[in-house]
Coordinates of C-alpha atoms in Angstrom, one line a residue:
Chain A
M1 CA 0.0 0.0 0.0
P2 CA 1.4 3.4 -0.9
K3 CA 2.5 5.3 2.2
S4 CA 0.4 8.4 2.5
G5 CA 1.5 11.2 4.8
I6 CA -1.6 10.7 6.9
D7 CA -2.1 8.3 9.7
R8 CA -5.7 7.2 9.1
G9 CA -5.9 5.1 12.3
V10 CA -8.3 2.3 12.7
A11 CA -11.8 3.4 13.6
G12 CA -13.6 1.5 16.3
R13 CA -12.9 0.3 19.7
M14 CA -10.0 -2.1 19.2
Q15 CA -7.5 0.6 18.4
R16 CA -6.8 2.9 21.3
S17 CA -3.9 5.1 20.5
T18 CA -4.4 8.6 19.1
P19 CA -3.5 9.4 15.5
D20 CA -1.2 12.4 15.0
L21 CA -3.8 14.3 13.1
L22 CA -6.0 14.5 16.2
R23 CA -3.1 14.9 18.6
N24 CA -2.0 18.0 16.7
L25 CA -5.4 19.8 16.5
R26 CA -4.5 21.8 19.6
N27 CA -1.3 23.2 18.0
M28 CA -3.2 24.6 15.0
R29 CA -3.1 28.3 14.2
V30 CA -6.6 29.1 12.9
L31 CA -7.6 32.2 11.0
V32 CA -11.3 32.9 11.1
F33 CA -12.8 35.1 8.4
H34 CA -16.2 35.9 9.9
P35 CA -18.1 39.0 10.7
K36 CA -18.2 40.0 14.4
D37 CA -21.5 38.5 15.3
V38 CA -23.0 35.7 17.5
D39 CA -21.7 33.0 15.2
G40 CA -18.3 34.5 14.8
E41 CA -17.9 34.7 18.6
L42 CA -19.2 31.2 19.1
L43 CA -16.8 29.8 16.5
A44 CA -13.8 31.6 18.0
Q45 CA -14.7 30.6 21.6
Q46 CA -15.1 26.9 20.7
L47 CA -11.8 26.9 18.8
E48 CA -10.2 28.4 21.9
R49 CA -11.8 25.7 24.0
I50 CA -10.4 23.1 21.7
G51 CA -7.0 24.8 22.3
C52 CA -6.3 26.3 18.9
Q53 CA -4.7 29.7 18.5
V54 CA -7.4 31.8 16.9
I55 CA -7.4 35.1 15.1
T56 CA -10.7 36.5 13.8
M57 CA -10.9 39.0 10.9
W58 CA -13.5 40.4 8.6
P59 CA -13.4 41.0 5.6
P60 CA -11.1 38.2 4.4
L61 CA -7.5 39.0 3.5
A62 CA -6.3 39.0 -0.1
E63 CA -3.1 37.4 1.0
L64 CA -2.9 34.6 3.5
P65 CA -0.3 35.2 6.3
E66 CA 2.5 32.7 6.6
A67 CA 1.8 31.3 10.0
V68 CA -1.7 29.9 9.4
D69 CA -2.6 26.2 9.5
S70 CA -6.4 26.4 8.7
V71 CA -9.0 28.9 7.7
F72 CA -12.7 29.2 8.6
Y73 CA -14.3 31.3 5.9
A74 CA -17.8 32.9 6.1
V75 CA -19.2 32.7 2.6
R76 CA -21.2 35.8 1.9
P77 CA -22.1 36.3 -1.7
D78 CA -23.9 39.6 -0.7
H79 CA -20.6 40.9 0.6
T80 CA -18.4 42.4 -2.2
P81 CA -15.8 39.6 -2.6
V82 CA -12.2 40.5 -2.0
R83 CA -9.9 39.1 -4.7
C84 CA -8.1 36.4 -2.7
S85 CA -5.1 35.1 -4.6
W86 CA -4.9 32.1 -2.2
T87 CA -8.4 30.8 -3.0
E88 CA -7.6 30.4 -6.6
G89 CA -6.7 26.8 -7.5
E90 CA -5.8 24.7 -4.5
P91 CA -5.9 26.4 -1.1
P92 CA -2.5 26.1 0.7
V93 CA -4.3 25.2 4.0
P94 CA -7.5 23.4 4.8
V95 CA -10.5 25.7 4.4
I96 CA -13.8 25.2 6.3
A97 CA -16.7 27.2 4.7
V98 CA -19.2 28.8 7.1
I99 CA -22.4 29.3 5.2
N100 CA -25.6 31.0 6.2
Y101 CA -27.9 29.8 3.4
E102 CA -27.9 26.3 2.0
N103 CA -28.9 27.4 -1.5
P104 CA -27.0 26.6 -4.7
T105 CA -25.5 30.1 -5.0
V106 CA -23.9 29.8 -1.5
V107 CA -22.9 26.1 -1.8
D108 CA -21.3 26.9 -5.2
A109 CA -19.4 29.7 -3.6
A110 CA -18.1 27.4 -0.9
L111 CA -17.1 24.8 -3.5
R112 CA -15.2 27.4 -5.5
L113 CA -13.4 28.4 -2.4
G114 CA -11.9 24.9 -2.3
A115 CA -13.4 24.2 1.1
S116 CA -12.8 20.7 2.6
A117 CA -15.7 20.9 5.1
V118 CA -18.7 23.1 5.7
L119 CA -20.5 24.5 8.7
I120 CA -23.9 26.1 8.6
T121 CA -25.1 28.9 10.8
P122 CA -26.6 29.2 13.4
L123 CA -23.5 27.4 14.7
R124 CA -23.4 25.0 17.6
P125 CA -20.2 24.3 19.6
A126 CA -20.6 20.6 18.7
G127 CA -19.4 19.8 15.1
I128 CA -16.6 22.4 14.9
L129 CA -13.9 20.0 16.1
S130 CA -15.0 17.3 13.7
S131 CA -15.2 19.7 10.8
L132 CA -11.7 20.9 11.5
A133 CA -10.3 17.3 11.7
M134 CA -12.2 16.3 8.5
A135 CA -10.9 19.3 6.6
K136 CA -7.4 18.8 7.8
Y137 CA -7.5 15.1 6.8
Q138 CA -9.2 15.7 3.4
H139 CA -6.9 18.6 2.5
A140 CA -3.8 16.5 3.3
A141 CA -5.2 13.5 1.4
L142 CA -6.0 15.6 -1.6
R143 CA -2.6 17.3 -1.6
D144 CA -0.9 13.9 -1.3
S145 CA -2.9 12.4 -4.2
R146 CA -2.3 15.4 -6.4
R147 CA 1.4 15.1 -5.7
R148 CA 1.3 11.4 -6.4
I149 CA -0.6 11.9 -9.7
A150 CA 1.9 14.6 -10.8
R151 CA 4.7 12.2 -10.0
L152 CA 3.1 9.4 -12.0
E153 CA 2.3 11.6 -15.0
Q154 CA 5.9 12.7 -15.0
K155 CA 7.0 9.0 -14.8
L156 CA 4.6 8.1 -17.6
L157 CA 5.9 10.9 -19.9
S158 CA 9.5 9.9 -19.2
A159 CA 8.8 6.2 -20.0
D160 CA 7.2 7.4 -23.2
H161 CA 10.3 9.4 -24.1
I162 CA 12.6 6.6 -23.4
S163 CA 10.7 4.2 -25.6
T164 CA 10.6 6.7 -28.4
A165 CA 14.3 7.3 -28.1
K166 CA 14.9 3.5 -28.1
A167 CA 12.9 3.1 -31.3
I168 CA 15.0 5.9 -32.9
L169 CA 18.2 4.1 -32.0
V170 CA 16.8 0.7 -33.2
R171 CA 15.9 2.3 -36.6
T172 CA 19.1 4.5 -37.1
R173 CA 21.8 2.4 -35.4
N174 CA 20.4 -1.0 -36.3
V175 CA 20.6 -2.3 -32.7
S176 CA 18.2 -4.4 -30.6
G177 CA 15.8 -2.7 -28.2
E178 CA 17.8 -4.0 -25.3
E179 CA 21.0 -2.6 -26.7
A180 CA 19.4 0.7 -27.4
Y181 CA 18.4 1.1 -23.8
R182 CA 21.9 0.1 -22.7
I183 CA 23.3 2.9 -24.9
I184 CA 20.9 5.5 -23.4
R185 CA 21.8 4.4 -19.9
E186 CA 25.6 4.5 -20.5
Q187 CA 25.2 8.0 -22.0
A188 CA 23.3 9.1 -19.0
M189 CA 25.8 7.7 -16.6
S190 CA 28.8 9.2 -18.4
K191 CA 27.1 12.6 -18.6
R192 CA 25.8 12.3 -15.1
T193 CA 22.3 13.0 -16.1
A194 CA 18.9 11.2 -16.1
T195 CA 18.1 8.6 -18.8
E196 CA 15.0 10.9 -19.4
D197 CA 17.3 13.8 -20.5
I198 CA 19.3 11.6 -22.8
A199 CA 16.1 10.3 -24.3
R200 CA 14.8 13.8 -24.9
A201 CA 18.2 14.8 -26.5
I202 CA 17.9 11.8 -28.9
I203 CA 14.3 12.7 -29.8
H204 CA 15.3 16.3 -30.4
A205 CA 18.3 15.4 -32.5
D206 CA 16.3 12.9 -34.5
G207 CA 13.7 15.6 -35.2
L208 CA 16.5 18.0 -36.3
L209 CA 18.2 15.5 -38.5
S210 CA 15.0 14.4 -40.3
Y211 CA 14.2 18.1 -40.8
V212 CA 17.6 18.6 -42.3
S213 CA 17.4 15.5 -44.5
R214 CA 13.9 16.6 -45.7
G215 CA 15.4 20.1 -46.5
Q216 CA 18.2 18.6 -48.5
R217 CA 15.8 16.5 -50.6
Chain B
M1 CA -44.5 35.6 40.8
A2 CA -44.5 36.3 44.5
T3 CA -41.0 36.3 46.1
T4 CA -42.1 33.6 48.5
D5 CA -43.0 31.1 45.8
P6 CA -41.0 27.8 45.9
I7 CA -38.3 27.2 43.3
H8 CA -38.8 24.0 41.4
V9 CA -35.9 21.9 40.1
G10 CA -35.8 18.5 38.4
V11 CA -33.6 15.6 39.6
L12 CA -32.8 12.8 37.1
F13 CA -30.8 10.0 38.5
S14 CA -31.7 6.3 38.4
R15 CA -32.8 4.3 41.4
T16 CA -33.1 1.1 39.5
G17 CA -30.8 -0.4 36.8
I18 CA -27.1 -1.1 36.2
T19 CA -25.6 2.1 37.7
S20 CA -28.4 2.8 40.2
R21 CA -26.2 2.2 43.2
V22 CA -23.9 5.2 42.5
E23 CA -26.8 7.2 41.0
Y24 CA -28.8 6.7 44.2
S25 CA -26.0 8.3 46.1
Q26 CA -26.3 11.2 43.7
V27 CA -30.0 11.4 44.5
L28 CA -29.2 11.6 48.2
G29 CA -26.4 14.1 47.7
T30 CA -28.8 16.3 45.9
E31 CA -31.6 15.9 48.4
F32 CA -29.1 16.5 51.3
A33 CA -28.0 19.8 49.8
I34 CA -31.6 20.9 49.2
H35 CA -32.4 20.0 52.7
E36 CA -29.5 22.2 54.0
I37 CA -30.6 25.1 51.8
N38 CA -34.2 24.9 53.0
A39 CA -33.2 24.5 56.6
A40 CA -31.2 27.7 56.3
G41 CA -34.2 29.6 55.1
G42 CA -34.3 28.7 51.4
I43 CA -33.0 31.0 48.6
D44 CA -34.0 34.4 49.7
G45 CA -36.8 32.9 51.7
R46 CA -38.0 30.7 48.8
E47 CA -38.2 27.0 49.4
L48 CA -36.3 24.7 46.9
V49 CA -38.6 21.9 45.8
A50 CA -37.2 18.9 43.8
N51 CA -39.1 16.8 41.4
Y52 CA -37.5 13.3 41.4
L53 CA -37.9 11.0 38.5
D54 CA -36.4 7.5 38.0
P55 CA -35.2 6.9 34.4
E56 CA -34.0 3.4 35.2
C57 CA -30.6 3.9 33.5
L58 CA -32.2 4.0 30.1
P59 CA -31.2 6.9 27.8
Q60 CA -34.6 7.1 26.1
N61 CA -36.2 7.5 29.6
Y62 CA -33.8 10.3 30.4
R63 CA -34.8 12.1 27.3
A64 CA -38.5 11.6 27.8
M65 CA -38.3 12.5 31.5
A66 CA -36.3 15.6 30.7
E67 CA -39.0 16.6 28.2
K68 CA -41.6 16.0 30.9
L69 CA -39.7 18.1 33.4
V70 CA -39.3 21.1 31.1
Q71 CA -43.0 21.0 30.2
D72 CA -43.5 22.2 33.7
V73 CA -42.6 25.8 33.0
R74 CA -41.5 26.2 36.6
I75 CA -38.6 23.9 36.2
R76 CA -35.6 25.6 34.7
V77 CA -32.8 23.6 36.2
I78 CA -32.2 19.9 36.2
F79 CA -29.6 18.0 38.3
G80 CA -28.8 14.7 36.8
C81 CA -27.2 12.0 34.7
Y82 CA -24.4 9.5 35.3
M83 CA -23.6 7.6 32.0
S84 CA -22.6 9.7 29.0
S85 CA -25.4 8.2 26.9
T86 CA -27.9 9.7 29.4
R87 CA -26.3 13.1 29.3
K88 CA -26.3 13.1 25.5
A89 CA -30.0 12.2 25.7
V90 CA -30.8 15.2 27.9
M91 CA -28.6 17.7 26.1
P92 CA -30.9 18.4 23.2
V93 CA -33.8 18.9 25.5
V94 CA -32.1 21.6 27.7
E95 CA -30.7 23.2 24.6
K96 CA -34.0 23.4 22.8
W97 CA -35.9 24.7 25.9
Q98 CA -33.1 26.9 27.2
R99 CA -32.9 25.1 30.5
L100 CA -29.8 24.2 32.6
L101 CA -28.4 20.7 33.3
M102 CA -25.9 20.4 36.1
Y103 CA -24.0 17.1 35.6
P104 CA -22.1 15.8 38.6
T105 CA -20.2 12.8 37.1
L106 CA -16.7 12.2 35.8
Y107 CA -16.8 11.7 32.0
E108 CA -14.6 11.5 28.9
G109 CA -14.5 15.2 28.0
F110 CA -14.8 16.7 24.5
E111 CA -18.1 18.4 25.1
Y112 CA -19.3 21.9 25.7
S113 CA -22.9 22.9 25.8
P114 CA -24.0 26.4 26.7
N115 CA -26.8 24.7 28.7
I116 CA -24.7 22.3 30.8
V117 CA -22.4 22.8 33.7
Y118 CA -20.0 19.9 34.4
T119 CA -19.0 19.3 38.0
G120 CA -17.3 15.9 37.7
A121 CA -13.8 15.2 36.6
A122 CA -12.5 15.5 33.0
P123 CA -9.7 13.2 32.0
N124 CA -7.0 15.7 32.8
Q125 CA -8.2 15.6 36.4
N126 CA -8.1 11.9 37.0
S127 CA -6.8 9.8 34.0
A128 CA -3.5 11.7 33.6
Q129 CA -2.7 11.5 37.3
L130 CA -3.7 7.8 37.5
A131 CA -1.5 6.9 34.5
D132 CA 1.4 8.8 36.0
Y133 CA 1.0 7.2 39.4
M134 CA 0.6 3.6 38.2
T135 CA 3.5 3.7 35.7
R136 CA 5.8 5.2 38.3
H137 CA 4.9 2.7 41.0
F138 CA 4.0 -0.5 39.2
G139 CA 5.2 -0.4 35.6
S140 CA 4.0 0.3 32.1
R141 CA 2.6 -3.1 31.0
V142 CA -1.1 -2.7 31.3
Y143 CA -4.2 -4.8 30.8
L144 CA -7.3 -2.8 29.9
V145 CA -10.8 -3.9 30.8
G146 CA -13.9 -1.8 30.5
S147 CA -17.6 -1.8 30.0
D148 CA -18.6 -1.6 26.3
Y149 CA -19.4 2.1 25.8
I150 CA -17.9 5.5 25.1
Y151 CA -16.4 6.4 28.5
P152 CA -14.2 3.3 28.6
Y153 CA -13.1 3.7 24.9
E154 CA -11.9 7.3 25.5
S155 CA -10.3 6.4 28.9
N156 CA -8.5 3.6 27.3
R157 CA -7.3 5.8 24.4
I158 CA -5.8 8.2 26.9
M159 CA -4.2 5.4 29.0
S160 CA -2.8 3.8 25.8
D161 CA -1.2 7.0 24.6
F162 CA 0.4 7.4 28.0
I163 CA 1.6 3.8 28.4
L164 CA 3.0 3.5 24.8
E165 CA 5.2 6.5 25.4
R166 CA 6.8 4.9 28.5
P167 CA 10.0 2.9 28.0
G168 CA 8.8 -0.8 27.9
G169 CA 5.2 0.4 27.8
A170 CA 2.8 -2.2 26.4
K171 CA -0.9 -2.8 26.1
L172 CA -1.3 -6.5 26.8
A173 CA -5.0 -6.6 26.1
E174 CA -8.0 -4.4 25.6
R175 CA -11.2 -6.2 26.6
Y176 CA -14.7 -4.9 26.7
V177 CA -17.7 -6.5 28.6
R178 CA -21.4 -5.8 28.2
L179 CA -22.9 -3.6 30.9
D180 CA -24.8 -6.6 32.1
A181 CA -21.8 -8.9 32.1
N182 CA -21.9 -11.9 34.5
E183 CA -19.5 -13.9 36.7
R184 CA -18.4 -16.1 33.8
D185 CA -17.4 -13.2 31.7
F186 CA -15.1 -11.9 34.4
A187 CA -13.7 -15.3 35.3
A188 CA -12.5 -15.6 31.7
I189 CA -10.9 -12.2 31.8
V190 CA -9.2 -12.8 35.1
R191 CA -7.8 -16.1 33.8
D192 CA -6.3 -14.1 30.8
I193 CA -4.9 -11.5 33.3
K194 CA -3.2 -14.3 35.2
D195 CA -1.7 -15.6 32.0
K196 CA -0.5 -12.3 30.8
Q197 CA 0.8 -11.0 34.1
P198 CA 0.5 -7.2 33.5
D199 CA 2.1 -4.6 35.9
F200 CA -1.4 -3.4 36.6
I201 CA -5.0 -3.6 35.3
F202 CA -6.8 -0.5 34.2
S203 CA -10.5 -1.0 34.8
T204 CA -13.3 1.2 33.4
V205 CA -16.0 -1.3 34.2
V206 CA -18.9 0.6 35.7
G207 CA -22.0 -0.4 37.7
N208 CA -22.7 -3.9 38.9
G209 CA -19.9 -5.4 36.9
T210 CA -17.4 -3.7 39.1
R211 CA -18.1 -6.0 42.0
L212 CA -17.9 -9.0 39.8
L213 CA -14.5 -8.1 38.4
Y214 CA -12.9 -7.4 41.8
E215 CA -14.4 -10.6 43.2
A216 CA -13.2 -12.7 40.3
Y217 CA -9.7 -11.2 40.8
A218 CA -9.8 -12.2 44.5
D219 CA -11.1 -15.7 43.7
A220 CA -8.1 -16.2 41.3
G221 CA -5.7 -15.5 44.2
L222 CA -4.0 -12.5 42.5
D223 CA -2.1 -10.1 44.6
P224 CA -3.1 -6.4 44.6
A225 CA 0.1 -5.3 46.2
R226 CA 2.0 -6.5 43.0
M227 CA -0.7 -6.2 40.3
P228 CA -3.5 -3.9 41.4
I229 CA -6.6 -2.9 39.6
A230 CA -6.5 0.9 38.9
S231 CA -9.8 2.6 38.2
L232 CA -11.5 6.0 37.7
T233 CA -15.0 4.8 38.6
T234 CA -14.6 2.3 41.5
C235 CA -15.6 4.5 44.4
E236 CA -17.0 3.9 47.9
A237 CA -20.4 3.0 46.5
E238 CA -19.1 0.1 44.5
V239 CA -16.7 -1.0 47.3
S240 CA -19.5 -1.2 49.8
E241 CA -21.1 -3.8 47.5
M242 CA -18.1 -6.1 47.4
E243 CA -16.9 -8.7 49.8
P244 CA -14.3 -6.7 51.8
R245 CA -11.5 -9.0 50.9
A246 CA -12.1 -8.3 47.1
A247 CA -11.6 -4.6 47.4
V248 CA -8.5 -4.3 49.5
G249 CA -5.3 -3.0 47.9
H250 CA -6.8 -1.7 44.7
I251 CA -6.4 1.9 43.5
T252 CA -8.8 4.6 42.3
A253 CA -8.2 8.2 41.1
A254 CA -10.9 10.7 42.0
P255 CA -11.2 14.3 43.3
Y256 CA -13.0 13.1 46.4
F257 CA -12.9 10.3 48.9
Q258 CA -14.6 10.1 52.3
T259 CA -11.1 10.2 53.7
V260 CA -10.3 13.7 52.5
D261 CA -8.7 15.3 55.5
R262 CA -10.6 18.6 55.7
E263 CA -12.8 20.0 58.4
V264 CA -15.4 20.9 55.7
N265 CA -15.5 17.3 54.7
S266 CA -15.7 15.7 58.1
Q267 CA -18.5 18.1 59.2
C268 CA -20.4 17.4 55.9
L269 CA -20.2 13.7 56.4
E270 CA -21.3 14.0 60.0
R271 CA -24.4 16.0 59.0
F272 CA -25.2 13.6 56.2
R273 CA -25.0 10.5 58.3
S274 CA -27.1 12.0 61.1
L275 CA -29.8 12.5 58.5
Y276 CA -29.4 9.5 56.2
G277 CA -27.4 7.0 58.3
D278 CA -25.7 4.5 56.0
A279 CA -28.3 4.6 53.3
V280 CA -25.5 5.3 50.8
E281 CA -21.7 5.5 50.9
P282 CA -20.6 9.1 50.1
N283 CA -18.3 9.1 47.1
M284 CA -17.0 11.4 44.4
C285 CA -20.3 11.5 42.5
W286 CA -22.3 12.0 45.7
E287 CA -20.0 14.9 46.6
A288 CA -20.3 16.6 43.2
A289 CA -24.1 16.1 43.3
Y290 CA -24.0 17.8 46.7
F291 CA -21.8 20.8 46.0
Q292 CA -23.4 21.6 42.7
V293 CA -26.7 22.2 44.3
H294 CA -25.0 24.6 46.7
L295 CA -23.3 26.3 43.8
F296 CA -26.7 26.7 42.1
A297 CA -28.3 28.1 45.3
Q298 CA -25.4 30.6 45.8
A299 CA -25.7 31.8 42.1
M300 CA -29.5 32.1 42.4
Q301 CA -29.2 34.0 45.6
R302 CA -27.3 36.6 43.6
S303 CA -29.3 36.5 40.4
G304 CA -32.8 36.3 42.0
S305 CA -33.8 34.2 39.0
D306 CA -33.4 30.7 37.7
V307 CA -33.9 31.8 34.1
L308 CA -30.8 30.6 32.2
E309 CA -29.6 33.9 30.9
R310 CA -29.9 35.5 34.3
L311 CA -28.6 32.6 36.4
L312 CA -25.6 31.6 34.3
P313 CA -23.5 34.7 34.6
H314 CA -23.6 34.3 38.4
L315 CA -22.9 30.5 38.2
L316 CA -20.0 30.8 35.8
G317 CA -16.8 31.9 37.6
S318 CA -18.4 31.2 41.0
D319 CA -16.6 29.1 43.7
L320 CA -17.4 27.2 46.8
D321 CA -15.6 25.5 49.6
A322 CA -16.7 21.9 48.8
P323 CA -15.7 18.9 50.9
Q324 CA -12.8 18.2 48.4
G325 CA -11.5 21.8 48.4
R326 CA -12.5 25.1 46.9
V327 CA -14.1 24.3 43.6
R328 CA -14.7 26.9 40.8
I329 CA -16.7 26.8 37.6
D330 CA -14.7 27.9 34.6
P331 CA -16.6 30.5 32.6
V332 CA -15.2 29.4 29.3
S333 CA -15.4 25.6 29.5
H334 CA -18.3 25.3 32.0
H335 CA -16.2 22.6 33.8
T336 CA -15.1 22.7 37.4
R337 CA -11.7 23.1 39.1
L338 CA -11.1 20.0 41.1
Y339 CA -8.5 18.3 43.3
P340 CA -7.0 15.1 41.7
R341 CA -6.3 12.4 44.3
I342 CA -5.1 8.7 44.3
G343 CA -6.6 6.4 46.9
R344 CA -6.0 2.8 47.8
I345 CA -8.7 0.7 49.5
D346 CA -7.7 -0.5 53.0
D347 CA -9.1 -3.4 55.1
D348 CA -12.1 -1.4 56.2
G349 CA -13.1 -0.5 52.6
R350 CA -11.9 3.1 53.0
F351 CA -9.6 4.9 50.6
V352 CA -6.2 5.7 52.0
I353 CA -5.1 8.8 50.0
L354 CA -1.7 8.0 48.5
A355 CA -1.3 11.2 46.5
E356 CA -3.2 14.5 46.2
S357 CA -3.0 17.7 44.4
A358 CA -2.1 20.6 46.6
V359 CA -3.9 23.1 44.3
G360 CA -7.0 22.9 42.2
V361 CA -6.6 21.7 38.7
D362 CA -8.8 23.3 36.0
A363 CA -10.6 21.0 33.6
D364 CA -9.2 20.9 30.1
P365 CA -12.0 18.9 28.4
Y366 CA -10.6 19.2 24.9
L367 CA -7.1 18.0 25.7
V368 CA -6.4 15.2 23.2
H369 CA -3.0 14.2 24.2
H370 CA -2.0 13.8 27.9
A371 CA 1.8 13.6 27.5
A372 CA 3.8 13.9 30.6
N373 CA 4.8 17.5 29.6
A374 CA 1.2 18.4 29.0
W375 CA 0.6 18.2 32.7
G376 CA 4.0 19.2 33.9
I377 CA 2.2 20.9 36.8
R378 CA 1.8 17.5 38.4
N379 CA 5.1 17.7 40.2
V380 CA 3.9 20.5 42.3
A381 CA 0.3 19.7 42.1
L382 CA 0.2 16.0 42.8
G383 CA 2.7 15.2 45.5
D384 CA 2.9 11.6 46.8
V385 CA 1.7 11.6 50.4
D386 CA 3.7 8.6 51.2
A387 CA 6.8 9.5 49.2

């Protein structure tokens, strides 16, 4: 099984030792973007009870400060949205959307925020800890799988390049596939570079040569 | 409403069922405090009148009876609940109707309701100290046995975290028994304990099963001086049910034992016994049930009202010289500052206090990880009496 960065733990009563994700909730620095009202106060108070370091702000900041581990974000389509660079694409930290209406407009805004969990007002103290844990877990899981996918795509592309380069050598040098791969690897070793780079150089050169030969014709 | 009208409160503890023995002690602790308040002239001359119901240890009854109590518009405060499942059943009722529940029982933490005040111990006020004491005096190889519900799961999680960080720490087994487990269930567990030879046994068995576990242990001829049962729930009420030989030498962590050496305590016990004789054995849950009524009365004396939004500001942050020491309700957590203690049962079924906190320890109900450094205060707070 691929090692993910997250300790999922085993749910249920036979496992009784706390996963790091839950152990570390208390150390989180949480930024709350919420208007100063009953819900905003309840949210900040409950996060403090849990033991997080909390800062509440409204309106949201365009740039996310460095030392923040999670964001609670009141989604208010009626409020002129601030252009937040950090909400474009993948948020750098787990975001929990706090919504006041459960209609498609608001839910869509929460989705576009890249939120990993959602709370609906009026807030209750119960549910905040679970949402924070879920968001932290989902955010990390998503980040891990994105990295993994990127790595795999890179590997796939590189394998594709190497097989193309091998085919070129087989055709132009009249060697076997195995021999072609050995040549690529030796080149890579002697130039202290990756087989992928040699493969790309071969493909590039082959393109150049066939262009030249076509031009000469 | 005339200022001489009585003040009505609800009392929800079970007189029948699995945990009725300790819950009945909570009934009498509550009744005793109400008696004292009325004997002293009531709250501003108003008599305190309790409505007692018996939910028979069933969560659905707790919920239905809490609903029934709040239908009576005069009842704005309920004293009650022992098992967490019963507190969870009452919570939505008091939240919906804006009433107050005062809950005098140790529990697993991770809760805050604006409509509940918690006067029993959170894990940082008993589990952490017990784990520390047991590992220092007996070792870190533990056998966990508990009743099959949420309190034992959480308590075992905390104990496991603690044990597994100790050099040589090991969890030899983690066993759960049904709330209505019988002699045979415990005999099998004790055989397994005998085979595995842990340094100590951590029990979170509650109710009638407690007696069965300790008796099975004694029947197997195991030695508490070498391999004691450590518990958070075995108090005087359970010990009084056991054959005396079964209880001796085992250890419990609690903020209160009858043997707390304070004038306030000995006078309180004397008054209680002159009224109730030996109807129940005073214990940590009895004491919390007792002092929380006095905290309520004191707050209401100041607020002049038992309406939640008027009463709560006077209750939160208030303190009282309880039998265990001066307790205080924290305004942020709604939990109570208590005095962690470790006691060992002697030949007379009394708890000899082995260690006690010199200062009150505030509850930290959302503390996930009880590492040694997370409660570094213990060295000053929890000195060994016999050290």
